[in-house]
Amino acid sequence: MFYNVDLFFEDNYNVEPRVYLLRQRRFIRDYSNPMKLPSTVFIANFRLSKDAFMYVLDKIKDSFHCRLSSSVTPMLKLCCALRFFAHGSYQQAVGNDFHLGLAQPTVSLILKEILPILQREICRAAIKTEMTEEEKQQAKSKFFIRSGIPNVIGCVDGTHIAIYAPSANRHLYLNRKGFFSINAMIVSCDHDMNIRFVDARYAGSTHDSFVWNNSSLKSHLENMHLSGDNSIYLGDSGYPLSAYLLTPFRLAESGTRESIFNKKHAKGRNVIERTIGVLKCRFRCLLGKMRYNPDKVKSIINICCALHNICKMFRISDPDEAEIFTDAIVSSEPSNEDGNGTPGERRRRQIADALL
């Protein structure tokens, strides 16, 4: 049960104020049990259901070896991290929320300890690029119903996560909209909005096409294509056209086959925009401007994507429709397309002709 103990002190306390505060925080920690919260309140504040929470806790609980903050249980450490991801509050507010009884320096130590553990233990398990043949067929069927474009198994897009100007190489993080950011490339698959790939290594000034061309996903799709797999991803004009990544036609006139293709393409690609919107709405630390160095921000992005997939795995409802927004992505300059006659152009033209 949670105890509503005042964390502040008055002049008439007989105990020295700082000692009293430390004792009260320790008392709150010892008697806090988040699992006794009602399920709806638990999800609202930690984003995971209790079953999903225990799933993550079981994966990480044996990885805590840091002596610092050792008096805080793994359960409360995970609660602290999830509370931060969910609401993006200042560390002091996170420590006081739900009577966790954690001072700001303790919250800082917990995040420093738990971020690499979460990235190591849950990201690889929860974010899987590889798809089974059954998953591919399901994705192709759903995308075809949605857009009419055949053989689509996923969509790719980038989103900018705002940060404060880093001390080193700050010019690299200034994006085209004039704020400092990380350019995270995210891949979504089918109507379930599972995230299949994330690459948050690059600074905000990096073009989407550069992120794509240097990603392991591009190499993976190239190998699939060379082996005879006809699967396609959809991307916007910031990505380079290829036989396995289709982008819209430029300057398509209304009523033409190119315009029809672009409308179908937009319907199919809508899922990635919604996925990024749900991700940021669920984990609001991604909405604000992060006060951390770029490497820590990259870890937070990766972990939030993994937690998003865990929410999908445990069928946790997405945030309310009223809260979800279309992600305000910083538009990139169009990438240079393959010219007429290349495999990418030929395949896009064949599909556009078939849509008439």
XYZ file of C-alpha atoms in Angstrom, residues 212-213 215-229 231 242-245:
22
model
C 19.072 4.574 -45.039
C 22.152 3.917 -47.166
C 21.742 1.044 -42.280
C 21.916 -2.714 -41.836
C 18.281 -2.820 -42.979
C 19.253 -1.733 -46.503
C 21.829 -4.523 -46.676
C 19.245 -6.996 -45.385
C 16.696 -5.981 -48.048
C 19.325 -6.056 -50.791
C 20.206 -9.616 -49.847
C 16.517 -10.558 -49.814
C 16.048 -9.034 -53.274
C 19.108 -10.803 -54.694
C 17.795 -14.109 -53.336
C 14.542 -13.654 -55.284
C 12.317 -12.209 -52.533
C 9.038 -7.881 -50.868
C 15.067 1.114 -55.545
C 13.466 -2.197 -56.487
C 12.781 -2.934 -52.792
C 12.049 0.612 -51.562
